Coordinates of C-alpha atoms and ligand atoms in Angstrom, one line a residue:
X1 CA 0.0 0.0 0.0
X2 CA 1.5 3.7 -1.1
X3 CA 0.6 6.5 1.2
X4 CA 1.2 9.8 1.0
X5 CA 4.2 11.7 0.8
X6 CA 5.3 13.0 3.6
X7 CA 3.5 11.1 6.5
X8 CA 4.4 11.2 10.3
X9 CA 5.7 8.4 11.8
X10 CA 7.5 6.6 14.7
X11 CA 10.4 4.7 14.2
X12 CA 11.4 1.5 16.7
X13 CA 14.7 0.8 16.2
X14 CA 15.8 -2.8 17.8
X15 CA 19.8 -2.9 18.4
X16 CA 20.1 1.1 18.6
X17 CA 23.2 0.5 20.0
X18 CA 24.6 -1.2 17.4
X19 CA 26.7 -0.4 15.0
X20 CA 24.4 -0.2 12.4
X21 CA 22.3 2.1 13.7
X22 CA 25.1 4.5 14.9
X23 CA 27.2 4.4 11.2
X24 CA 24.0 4.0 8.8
X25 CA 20.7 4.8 10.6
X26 CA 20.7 8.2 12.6
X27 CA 22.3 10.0 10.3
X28 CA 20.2 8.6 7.2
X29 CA 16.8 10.0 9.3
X30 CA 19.0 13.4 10.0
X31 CA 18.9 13.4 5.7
X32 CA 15.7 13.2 5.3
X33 CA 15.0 15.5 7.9
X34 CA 17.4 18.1 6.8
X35 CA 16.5 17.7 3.5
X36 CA 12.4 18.4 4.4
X37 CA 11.3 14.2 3.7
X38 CA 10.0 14.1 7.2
X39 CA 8.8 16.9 9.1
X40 CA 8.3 17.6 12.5
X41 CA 5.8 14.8 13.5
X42 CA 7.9 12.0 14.1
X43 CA 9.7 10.1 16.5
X44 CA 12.5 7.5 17.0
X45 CA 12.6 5.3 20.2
X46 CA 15.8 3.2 20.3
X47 CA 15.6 -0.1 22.2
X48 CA 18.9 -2.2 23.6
X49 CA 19.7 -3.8 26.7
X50 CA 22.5 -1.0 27.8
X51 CA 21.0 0.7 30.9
X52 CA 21.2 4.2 28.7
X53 CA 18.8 7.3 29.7
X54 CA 17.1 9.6 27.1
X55 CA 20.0 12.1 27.3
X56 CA 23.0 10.2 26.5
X57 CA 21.0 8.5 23.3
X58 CA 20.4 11.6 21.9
X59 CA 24.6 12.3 22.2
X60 CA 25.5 9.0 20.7
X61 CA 22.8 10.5 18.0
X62 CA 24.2 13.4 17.7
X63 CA 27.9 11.5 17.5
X64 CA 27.2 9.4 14.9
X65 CA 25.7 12.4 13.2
X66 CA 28.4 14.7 13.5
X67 CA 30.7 11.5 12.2
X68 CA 29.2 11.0 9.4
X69 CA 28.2 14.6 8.1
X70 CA 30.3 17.5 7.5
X71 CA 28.0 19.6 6.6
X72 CA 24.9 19.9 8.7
X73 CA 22.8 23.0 8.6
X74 CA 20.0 22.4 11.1
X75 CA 20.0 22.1 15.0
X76 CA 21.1 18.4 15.7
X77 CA 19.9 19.1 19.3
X78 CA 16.3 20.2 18.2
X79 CA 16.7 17.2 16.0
X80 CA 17.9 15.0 18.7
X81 CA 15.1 15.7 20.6
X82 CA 12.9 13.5 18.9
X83 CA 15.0 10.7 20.0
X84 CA 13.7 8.6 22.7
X85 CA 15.5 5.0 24.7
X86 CA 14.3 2.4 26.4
X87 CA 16.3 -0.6 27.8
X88 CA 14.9 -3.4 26.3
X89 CA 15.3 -6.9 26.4
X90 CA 13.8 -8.2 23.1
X91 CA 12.8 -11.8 24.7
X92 CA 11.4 -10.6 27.7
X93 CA 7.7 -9.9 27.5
X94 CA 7.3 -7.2 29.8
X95 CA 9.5 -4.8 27.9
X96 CA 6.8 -5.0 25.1
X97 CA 4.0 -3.6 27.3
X98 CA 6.2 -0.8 28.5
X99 CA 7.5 -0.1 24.7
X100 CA 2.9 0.1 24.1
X101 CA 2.7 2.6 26.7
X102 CA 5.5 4.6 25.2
X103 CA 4.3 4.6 21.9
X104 CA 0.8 5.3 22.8
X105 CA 2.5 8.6 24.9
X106 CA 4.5 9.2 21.5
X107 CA 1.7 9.2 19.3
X108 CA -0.3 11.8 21.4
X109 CA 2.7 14.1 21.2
X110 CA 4.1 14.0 17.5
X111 CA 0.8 13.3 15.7
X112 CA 2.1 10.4 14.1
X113 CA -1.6 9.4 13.2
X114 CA -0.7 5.9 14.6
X115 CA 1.8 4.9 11.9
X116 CA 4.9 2.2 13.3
X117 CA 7.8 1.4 11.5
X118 CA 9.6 -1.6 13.4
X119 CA 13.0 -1.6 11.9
X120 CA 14.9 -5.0 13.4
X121 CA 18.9 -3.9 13.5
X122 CA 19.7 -6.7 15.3
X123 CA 21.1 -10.5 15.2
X124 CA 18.8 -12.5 12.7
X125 CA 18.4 -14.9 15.7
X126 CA 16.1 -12.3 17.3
X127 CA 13.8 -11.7 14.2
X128 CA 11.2 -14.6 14.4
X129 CA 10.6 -13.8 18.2
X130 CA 10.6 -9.5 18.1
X131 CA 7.9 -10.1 15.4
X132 CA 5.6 -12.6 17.6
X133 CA 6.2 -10.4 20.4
X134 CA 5.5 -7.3 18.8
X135 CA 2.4 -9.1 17.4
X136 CA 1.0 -10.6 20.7
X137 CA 1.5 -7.3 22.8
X138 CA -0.5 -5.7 20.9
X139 CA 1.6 -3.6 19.0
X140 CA 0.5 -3.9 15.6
X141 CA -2.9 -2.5 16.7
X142 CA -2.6 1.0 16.4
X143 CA -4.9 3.4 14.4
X144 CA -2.2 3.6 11.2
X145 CA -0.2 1.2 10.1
X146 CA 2.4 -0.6 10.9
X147 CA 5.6 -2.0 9.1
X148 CA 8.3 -4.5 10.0
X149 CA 12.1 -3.8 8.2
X150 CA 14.6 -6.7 8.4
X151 CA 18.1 -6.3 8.5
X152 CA 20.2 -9.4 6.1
X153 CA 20.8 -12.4 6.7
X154 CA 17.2 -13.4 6.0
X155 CA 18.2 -17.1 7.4
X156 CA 21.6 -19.1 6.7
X157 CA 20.1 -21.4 3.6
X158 CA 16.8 -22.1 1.7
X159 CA 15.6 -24.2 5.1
X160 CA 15.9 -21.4 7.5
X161 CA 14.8 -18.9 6.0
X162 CA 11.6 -20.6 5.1
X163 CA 11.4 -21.2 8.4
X164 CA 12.1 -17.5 9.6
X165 CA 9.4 -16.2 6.5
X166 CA 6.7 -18.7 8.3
X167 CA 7.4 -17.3 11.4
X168 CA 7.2 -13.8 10.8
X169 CA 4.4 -14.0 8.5
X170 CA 2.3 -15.6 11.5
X171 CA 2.8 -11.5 12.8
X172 CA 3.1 -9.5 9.4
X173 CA 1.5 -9.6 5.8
X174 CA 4.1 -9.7 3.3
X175 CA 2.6 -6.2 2.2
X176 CA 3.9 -5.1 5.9
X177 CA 7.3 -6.8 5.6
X178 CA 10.3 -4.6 4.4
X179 CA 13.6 -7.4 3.4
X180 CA 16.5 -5.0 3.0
X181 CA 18.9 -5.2 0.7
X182 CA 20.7 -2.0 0.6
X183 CA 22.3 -2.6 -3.0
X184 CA 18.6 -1.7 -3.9
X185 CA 19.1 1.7 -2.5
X186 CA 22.2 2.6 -4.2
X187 CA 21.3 5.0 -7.2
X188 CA 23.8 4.1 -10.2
X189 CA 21.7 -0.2 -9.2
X190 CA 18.4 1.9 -9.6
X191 CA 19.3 3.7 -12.4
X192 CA 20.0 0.0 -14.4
X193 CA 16.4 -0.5 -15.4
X194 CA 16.0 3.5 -16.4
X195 CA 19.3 2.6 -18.3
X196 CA 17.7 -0.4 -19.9
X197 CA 14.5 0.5 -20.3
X198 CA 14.3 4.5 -21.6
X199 CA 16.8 4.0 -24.2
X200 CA 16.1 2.2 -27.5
X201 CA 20.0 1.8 -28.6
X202 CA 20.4 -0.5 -25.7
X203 CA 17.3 -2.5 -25.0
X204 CA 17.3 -3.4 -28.2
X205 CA 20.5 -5.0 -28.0
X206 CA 20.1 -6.3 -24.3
X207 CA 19.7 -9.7 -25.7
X208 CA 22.2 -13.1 -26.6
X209 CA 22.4 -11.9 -30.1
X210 CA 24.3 -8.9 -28.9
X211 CA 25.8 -9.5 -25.5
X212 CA 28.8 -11.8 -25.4
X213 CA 28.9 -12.0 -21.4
X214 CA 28.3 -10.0 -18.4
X215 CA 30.6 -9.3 -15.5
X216 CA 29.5 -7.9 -12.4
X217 CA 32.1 -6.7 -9.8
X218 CA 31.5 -5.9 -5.9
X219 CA 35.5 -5.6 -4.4
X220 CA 36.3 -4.6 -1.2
X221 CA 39.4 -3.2 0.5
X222 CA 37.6 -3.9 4.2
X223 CA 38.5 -6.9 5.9
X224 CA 36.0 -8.8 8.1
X225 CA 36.6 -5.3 11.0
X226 CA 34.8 -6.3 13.9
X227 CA 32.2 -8.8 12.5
X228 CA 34.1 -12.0 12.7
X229 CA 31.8 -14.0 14.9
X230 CA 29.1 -13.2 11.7
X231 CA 31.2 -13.6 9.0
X232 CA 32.8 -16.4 9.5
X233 CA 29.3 -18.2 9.5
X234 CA 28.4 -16.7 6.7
X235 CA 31.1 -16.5 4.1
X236 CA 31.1 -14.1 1.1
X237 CA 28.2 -16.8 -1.1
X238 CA 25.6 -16.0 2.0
X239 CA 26.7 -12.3 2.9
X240 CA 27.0 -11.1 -0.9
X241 CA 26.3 -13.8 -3.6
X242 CA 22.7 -14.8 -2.3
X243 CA 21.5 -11.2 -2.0
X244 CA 22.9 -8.6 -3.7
X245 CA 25.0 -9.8 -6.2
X246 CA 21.9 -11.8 -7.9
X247 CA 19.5 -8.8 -7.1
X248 CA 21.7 -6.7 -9.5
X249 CA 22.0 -9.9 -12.1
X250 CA 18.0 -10.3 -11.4
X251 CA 17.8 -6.2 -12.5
X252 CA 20.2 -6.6 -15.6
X253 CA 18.6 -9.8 -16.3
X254 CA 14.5 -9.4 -16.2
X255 CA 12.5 -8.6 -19.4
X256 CA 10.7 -5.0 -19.2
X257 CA 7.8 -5.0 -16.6
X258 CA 4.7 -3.8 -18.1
X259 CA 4.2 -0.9 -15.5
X260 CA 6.5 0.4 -13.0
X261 CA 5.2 -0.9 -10.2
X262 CA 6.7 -2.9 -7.2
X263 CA 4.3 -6.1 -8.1
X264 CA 5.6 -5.7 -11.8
X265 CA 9.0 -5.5 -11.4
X266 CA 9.0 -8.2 -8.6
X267 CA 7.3 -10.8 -10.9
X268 CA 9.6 -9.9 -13.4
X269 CA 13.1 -10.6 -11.1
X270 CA 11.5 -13.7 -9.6
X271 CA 11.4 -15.0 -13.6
X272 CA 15.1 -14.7 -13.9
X273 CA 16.0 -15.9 -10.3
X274 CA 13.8 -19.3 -11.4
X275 CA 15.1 -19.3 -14.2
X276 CA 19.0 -19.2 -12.7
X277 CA 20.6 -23.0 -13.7
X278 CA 21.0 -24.5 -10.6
X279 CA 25.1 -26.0 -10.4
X280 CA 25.8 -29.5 -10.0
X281 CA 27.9 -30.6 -7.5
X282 CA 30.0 -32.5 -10.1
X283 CA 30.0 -29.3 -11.7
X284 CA 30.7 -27.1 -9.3
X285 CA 34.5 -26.5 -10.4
X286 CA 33.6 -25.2 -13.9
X287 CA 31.5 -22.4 -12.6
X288 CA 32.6 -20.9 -9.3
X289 CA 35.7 -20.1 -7.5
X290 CA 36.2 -19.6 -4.0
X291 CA 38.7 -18.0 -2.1
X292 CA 40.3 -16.7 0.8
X293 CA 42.6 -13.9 1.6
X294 CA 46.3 -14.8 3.5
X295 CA 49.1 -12.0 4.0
X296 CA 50.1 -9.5 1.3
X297 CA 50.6 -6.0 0.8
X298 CA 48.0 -4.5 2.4
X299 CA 48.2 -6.8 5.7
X300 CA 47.4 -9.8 7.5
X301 CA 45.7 -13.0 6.4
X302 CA 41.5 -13.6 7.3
X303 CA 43.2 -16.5 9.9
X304 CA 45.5 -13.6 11.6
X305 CA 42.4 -11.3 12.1
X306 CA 41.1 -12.9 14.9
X307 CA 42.0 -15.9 17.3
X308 CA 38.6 -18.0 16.3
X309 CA 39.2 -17.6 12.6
X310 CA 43.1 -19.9 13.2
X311 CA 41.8 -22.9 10.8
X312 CA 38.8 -21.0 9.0
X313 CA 37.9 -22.4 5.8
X314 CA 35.5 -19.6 5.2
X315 CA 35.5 -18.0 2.1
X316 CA 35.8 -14.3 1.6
X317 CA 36.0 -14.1 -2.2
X318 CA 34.0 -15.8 -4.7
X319 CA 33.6 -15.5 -8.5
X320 CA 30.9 -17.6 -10.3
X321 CA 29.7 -17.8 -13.6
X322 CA 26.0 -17.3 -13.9
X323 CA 23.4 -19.2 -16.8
X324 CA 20.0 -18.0 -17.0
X325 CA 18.4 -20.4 -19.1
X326 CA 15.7 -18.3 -21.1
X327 CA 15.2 -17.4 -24.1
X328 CA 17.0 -14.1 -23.8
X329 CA 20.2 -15.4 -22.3
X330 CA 20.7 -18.5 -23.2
X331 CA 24.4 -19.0 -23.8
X332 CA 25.1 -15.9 -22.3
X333 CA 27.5 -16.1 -18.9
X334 CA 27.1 -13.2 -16.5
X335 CA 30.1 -13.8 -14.5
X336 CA 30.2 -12.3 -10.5
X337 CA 33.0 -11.9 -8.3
X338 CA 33.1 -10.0 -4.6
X339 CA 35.8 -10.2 -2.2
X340 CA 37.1 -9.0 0.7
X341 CA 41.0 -7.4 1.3
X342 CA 41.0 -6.7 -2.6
X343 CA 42.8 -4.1 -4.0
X344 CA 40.1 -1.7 -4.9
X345 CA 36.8 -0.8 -3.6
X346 CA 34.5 -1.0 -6.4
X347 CA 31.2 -2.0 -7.8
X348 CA 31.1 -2.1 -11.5
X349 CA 28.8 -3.9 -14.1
X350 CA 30.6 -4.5 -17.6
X351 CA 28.1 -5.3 -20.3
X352 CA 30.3 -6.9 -23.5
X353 CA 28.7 -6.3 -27.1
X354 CA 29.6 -9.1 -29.6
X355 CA 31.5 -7.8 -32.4
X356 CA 30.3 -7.0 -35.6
X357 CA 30.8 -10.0 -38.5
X358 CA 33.6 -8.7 -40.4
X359 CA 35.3 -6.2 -38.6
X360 CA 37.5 -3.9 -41.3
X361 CA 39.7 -1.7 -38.6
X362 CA 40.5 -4.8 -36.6
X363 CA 41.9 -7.5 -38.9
X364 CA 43.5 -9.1 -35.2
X365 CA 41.2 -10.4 -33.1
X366 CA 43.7 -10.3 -30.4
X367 CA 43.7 -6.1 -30.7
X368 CA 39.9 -5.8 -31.0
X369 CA 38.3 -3.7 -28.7
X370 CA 34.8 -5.0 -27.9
X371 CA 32.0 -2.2 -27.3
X372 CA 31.3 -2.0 -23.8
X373 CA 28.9 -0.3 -21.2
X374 CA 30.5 0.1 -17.8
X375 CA 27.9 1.1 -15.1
X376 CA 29.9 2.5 -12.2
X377 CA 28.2 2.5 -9.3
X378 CA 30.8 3.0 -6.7
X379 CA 32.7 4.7 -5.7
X380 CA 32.2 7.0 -8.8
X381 CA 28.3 7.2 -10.3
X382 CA 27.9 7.0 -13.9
X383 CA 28.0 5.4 -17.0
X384 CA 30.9 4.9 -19.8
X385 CA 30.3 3.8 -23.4
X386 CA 33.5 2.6 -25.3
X387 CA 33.0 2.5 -28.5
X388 CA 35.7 3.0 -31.5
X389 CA 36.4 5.6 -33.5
X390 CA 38.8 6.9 -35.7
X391 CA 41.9 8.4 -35.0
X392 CA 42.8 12.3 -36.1
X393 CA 45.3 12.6 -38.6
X394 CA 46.2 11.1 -42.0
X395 CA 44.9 7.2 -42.8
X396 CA 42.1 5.6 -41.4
X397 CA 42.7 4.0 -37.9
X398 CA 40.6 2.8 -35.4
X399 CA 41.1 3.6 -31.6
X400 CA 39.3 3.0 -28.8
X401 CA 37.3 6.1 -26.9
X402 CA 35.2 6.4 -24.1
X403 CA 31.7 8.7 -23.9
X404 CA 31.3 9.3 -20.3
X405 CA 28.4 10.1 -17.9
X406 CA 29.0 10.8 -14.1
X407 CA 26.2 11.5 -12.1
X408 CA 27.6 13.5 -9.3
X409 CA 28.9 16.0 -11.1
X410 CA 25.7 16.8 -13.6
X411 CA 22.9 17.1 -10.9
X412 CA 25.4 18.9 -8.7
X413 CA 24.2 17.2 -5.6
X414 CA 25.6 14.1 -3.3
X415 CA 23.4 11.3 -4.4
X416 CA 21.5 10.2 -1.1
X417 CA 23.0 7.5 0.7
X418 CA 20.9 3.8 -0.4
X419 CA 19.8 3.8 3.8
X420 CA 18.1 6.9 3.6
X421 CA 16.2 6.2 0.3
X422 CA 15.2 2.6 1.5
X423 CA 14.1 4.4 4.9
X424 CA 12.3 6.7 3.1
X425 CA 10.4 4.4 0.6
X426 CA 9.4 2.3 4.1
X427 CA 7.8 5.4 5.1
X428 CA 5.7 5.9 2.0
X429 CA 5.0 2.5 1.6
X430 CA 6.8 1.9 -1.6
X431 CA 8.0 -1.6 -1.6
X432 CA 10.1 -1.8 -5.2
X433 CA 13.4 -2.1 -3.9
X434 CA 12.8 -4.1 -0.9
X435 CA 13.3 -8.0 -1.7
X436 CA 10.0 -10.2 -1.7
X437 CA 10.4 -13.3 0.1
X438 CA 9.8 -15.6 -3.4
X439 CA 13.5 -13.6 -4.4
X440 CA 15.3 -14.8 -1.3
X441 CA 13.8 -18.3 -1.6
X442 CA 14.9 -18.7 -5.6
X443 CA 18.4 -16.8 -4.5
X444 CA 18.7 -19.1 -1.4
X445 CA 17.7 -22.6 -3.8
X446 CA 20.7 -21.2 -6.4
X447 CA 23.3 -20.6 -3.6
X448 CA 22.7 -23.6 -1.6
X449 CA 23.3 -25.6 -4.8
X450 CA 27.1 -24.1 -4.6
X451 CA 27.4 -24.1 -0.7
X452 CA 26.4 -28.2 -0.9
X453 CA 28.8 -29.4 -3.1
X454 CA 32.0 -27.0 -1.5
X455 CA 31.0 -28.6 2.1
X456 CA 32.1 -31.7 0.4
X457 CA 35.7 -30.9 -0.1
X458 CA 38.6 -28.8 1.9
X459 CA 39.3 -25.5 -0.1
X460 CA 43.2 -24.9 -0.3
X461 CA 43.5 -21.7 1.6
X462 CA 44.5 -19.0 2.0
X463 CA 44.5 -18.6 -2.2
X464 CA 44.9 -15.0 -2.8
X465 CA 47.0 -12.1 -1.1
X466 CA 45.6 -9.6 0.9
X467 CA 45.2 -6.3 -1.7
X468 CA 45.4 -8.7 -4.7
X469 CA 42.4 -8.8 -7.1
X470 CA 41.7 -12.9 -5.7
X471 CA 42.6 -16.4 -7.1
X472 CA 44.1 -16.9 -10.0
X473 CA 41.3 -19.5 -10.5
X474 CA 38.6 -16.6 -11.0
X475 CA 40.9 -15.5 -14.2
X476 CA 40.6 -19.0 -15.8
X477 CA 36.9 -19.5 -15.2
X478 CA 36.7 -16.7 -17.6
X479 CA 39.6 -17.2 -19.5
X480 CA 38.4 -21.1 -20.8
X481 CA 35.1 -18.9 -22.7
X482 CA 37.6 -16.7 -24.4
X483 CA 36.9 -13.6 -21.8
X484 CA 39.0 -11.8 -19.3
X485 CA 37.7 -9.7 -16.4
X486 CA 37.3 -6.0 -17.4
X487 CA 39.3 -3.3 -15.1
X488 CA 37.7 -2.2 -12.1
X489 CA 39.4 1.2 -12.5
X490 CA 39.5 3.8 -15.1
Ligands
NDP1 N1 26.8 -3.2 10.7 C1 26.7 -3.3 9.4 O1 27.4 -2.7 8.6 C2 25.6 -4.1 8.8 C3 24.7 -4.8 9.6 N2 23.7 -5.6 9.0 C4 22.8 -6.3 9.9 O2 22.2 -5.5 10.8 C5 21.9 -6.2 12.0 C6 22.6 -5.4 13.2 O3 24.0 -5.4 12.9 P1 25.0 -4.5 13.8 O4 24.4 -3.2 14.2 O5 26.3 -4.6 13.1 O6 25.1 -5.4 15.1 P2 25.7 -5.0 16.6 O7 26.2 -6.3 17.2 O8 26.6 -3.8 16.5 O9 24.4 -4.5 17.3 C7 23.5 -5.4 17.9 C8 22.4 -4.7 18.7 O10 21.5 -5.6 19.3 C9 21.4 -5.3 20.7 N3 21.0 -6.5 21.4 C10 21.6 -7.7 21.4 N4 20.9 -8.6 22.2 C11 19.8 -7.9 22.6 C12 18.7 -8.3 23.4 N5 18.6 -9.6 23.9 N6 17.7 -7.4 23.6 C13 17.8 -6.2 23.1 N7 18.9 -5.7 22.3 C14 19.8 -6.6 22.1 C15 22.7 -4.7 21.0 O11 22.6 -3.8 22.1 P3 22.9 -4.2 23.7 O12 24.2 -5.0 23.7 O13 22.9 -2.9 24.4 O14 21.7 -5.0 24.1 C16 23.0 -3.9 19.8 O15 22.3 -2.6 19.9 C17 22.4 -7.6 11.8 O16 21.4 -8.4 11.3 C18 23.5 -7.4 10.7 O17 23.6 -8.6 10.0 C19 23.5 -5.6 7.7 C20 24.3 -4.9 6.8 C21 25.4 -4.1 7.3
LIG2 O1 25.8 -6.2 3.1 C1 27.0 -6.1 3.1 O2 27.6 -5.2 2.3 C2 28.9 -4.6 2.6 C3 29.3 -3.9 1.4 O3 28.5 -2.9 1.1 P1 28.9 -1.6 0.2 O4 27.7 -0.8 0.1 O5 30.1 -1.0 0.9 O6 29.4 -2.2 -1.1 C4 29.8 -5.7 3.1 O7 31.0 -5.0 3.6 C5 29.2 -6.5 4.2 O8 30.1 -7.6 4.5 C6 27.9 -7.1 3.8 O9 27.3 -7.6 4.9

């Protein structure tokens, strides 16, 4: 359901003492407050155990805020204000009836017409129960509405998180339930399907005629920092691969919707997520690479970063190469890679044209240079083209050139940060780039295939130095089609 505009509200944020909340969450609501997207009728309450009082939340607000923007032009006290805590024990039922009570007192004093926004910053393990709890309290029964956002991981495999979905669905409607990805906020990742879908010259070419292969890159330079304990369950297939690295292949992927509307585009994602060719476990090797970091240049090995992780065989790179067997890719490998300790921070989708028949300028295959479409979507925002053209001066050479677009510096403006556009859609009920539980379970199915058959053997790791760009393995997987892996860097 869409509602209007600019509607008052009161957010509940579980684990507001997180790191989350501190580094992405206060100072996305400070955005859209500064910027005029919510006005003065709202409220936050933060909830964690930590025996903190109103007035030393709204510092560790104001902290985070003052960390995170350099340029703030309203009063972060009068915005602090609106900042309420209450230590909270999320499996304890009593702290639910004294949360009501607070909201109820809330409501009266912001005119927030009734409207809740449960956002769940917390440990997945805590999701099923907060949303029974907030369910059989009472707390869903307000005058507005009500809506439940869930932090990733959405379970650990296929198994749990059906489980999790059943459970929180006995509480929420799906139409009330907000699965965060945040890729889905970044602008350059919503800007694919305007790219695709407003401009004849490349839908019309978006197809396995056209496209010899498409590579999408998420690198980091971070290491694991302090989320070990998490990671090391996880690995980078669960914390990257089954989320947002097939949500962007799922956007590059889908066919046009036939309106622009959350249900449209959804059933149009889940298409391509079924239609994603599940890898067999005697396959396994011809399609996907894992990897983890040991020493090199930029530092210590994943084992060195912390005494748990001595014999990890978790892996914190992977590179895979992805079928979708339809009629519009078939043959067409979209290959993904995303790491940890790599030696650039970037995320970058390169779309490969075929060449033409006969090309006259390019007698050498070996020198060709392929058209490409680079979408850059961090850290720079734009788009290149590279096309060929010929070069100034007496004769008739080819050479390659670039037409470039870069967001930042045409609108003139920072591009908002994904949180605070994801926070924002919550608030007007706009669901599009929040991830429907049918996505997760088609992501979960495709992962799980590659997480079965690697439990079966011992990895040799570590397999790539720290501020490398991985395993040399990820090179050949694209190297035995005839491809290499475009630069991340201009
Ligand atoms: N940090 C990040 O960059 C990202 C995090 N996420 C996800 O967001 C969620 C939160 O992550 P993050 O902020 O890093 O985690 P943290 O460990 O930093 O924070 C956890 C929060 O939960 C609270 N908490 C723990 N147990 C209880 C309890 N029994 N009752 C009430 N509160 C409790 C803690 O406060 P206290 O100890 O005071 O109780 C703290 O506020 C996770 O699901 C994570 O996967 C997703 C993407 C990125
Ligand atoms: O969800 C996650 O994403 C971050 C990377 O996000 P980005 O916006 O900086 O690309 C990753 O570091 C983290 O491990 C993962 O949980």
């Amino acid at each position: 359901m869409k509602t209007v505009d600019k509607p008052n509200v009161v957010i509940v944020i579980f684990g507001a003492t997180g790191d989350l909340s501190k580094r992405k969450l206060f100072p996305s609501i400070y955005r859209l407050y500064q910027n005029g997207k919510i006005g003065e009728d709202f409220a936050v309450v933060g909830l964690a155990r930590r025996p903190w009082t109103n007035d030393f939340f709204r510092e560790k607000v104001c902290e985070s805020i003052n960390e995170s923007e350099s340029n703030h032009q309203i009063d972060l006290e009068a915005f602090a204000s609106h900042f309420y805590y209450q230590s909270f024990d999320v499996t304890d039922s009593s702290s639910y009836t004294h949360l009501d009570g607070l909201l109820n007192d809330l409501e009266g004093q912001y005119q927030t017409d009734g409207n809740r926004i449960f956002y769940l910053a917390m440990a997945p393990e805590y999701f099923g129960t907060i949303a029974n709890q907030i369910e059989q309290n009472g707390l869903k029964e307000s005058v507005g509405w009500t809506r439940l956002v869930i932090e990733k991981p959405f379970g650990h495999d296929h198994a749990s998180a059906k489980a999790l979905n059943n459970q929180i669905r006995l509480a929420f409607n799906e139409d009330q339930i907000y699965r965060i990805d945040h890729y889905l906020g970044k602008e350059m990742v919503q800007n694919i399907e305007v790219i695709r879908f407003a401009n004849g010259i490349f839908e019309h070419l978006w197809n396995n005629r056209f496209i010899s292969n498409i590579q999408v890159t998420s690198s980091e330079k971070l290491g694991v920092e302090e989320r070990a304990r998490y990671y090391d369950r996880s690995g980078a297939t669960r914390d990257m691969v089954q989320n947002h690295m097939l949500q962007m292949v799922a956007l590059l992927a889908m066919e046009p919707p036939i309106k622009l509307t959350p249900e449209e585009i959804r059933s149009e994602k889940v298409k391509v997520l079924r239609a994603l060719r599940l890898v067999k476990p005697t396959e396994v090797e011809n399609y996907f690479v894992r990897g983890q970091y040991g020493p090199g240049p930029v530092g210590k090995g994943y084992r060195e970063e912390a005494p748990e992780l001595t014999d990890s065989i978790t892996e914190t790179y992977v590179a895979g190469k992805v079928m979708i067997d339809n009629y519009r890719w078939a043959g067409v490998p979209f290959y993904i890679r995303t790491g940890k300790k790599m030696k650039e921070k970037s995320i970058k989708i390169v779309v490969e044209f075929k060449d033409i028949p006969m090309n006259l300028y390019y007698k050498d295959e070996a020198k060709r240079h392929p058209n490409l479409l680079v979408i850059n979507i961090q850290p720079d925002e734009g788009i290149t083209l590279h096309l060929n053209a010929k070069k100034a001066g007496i004769g008739s050479i080819a050479q390659p050139i670039e037409l470039s677009y870069t967001n930042n510096g045409v609108d003139g403006i920072n591009t908002p940060e994904a949180y605070e556009k994801l926070i924002y859609d919550c608030i007007i009920g706009d669901t599009t780039n929040f991830t429907h539980w049918d996505e997760v379970a088609y992501s979960w199915k495709y992962v799980d295939a590659v997480l079965d058959a690697w439990s079966k053997t011992e990895p040799l790791f570590p397999n790539y130095a720290a501020g490398s760009m991985g395993p040399k393995a990820a090179d050949r997987l694209l190297e035995k089609d005839g491809f290499h892996w475009w630069p991340i860097t201009d």
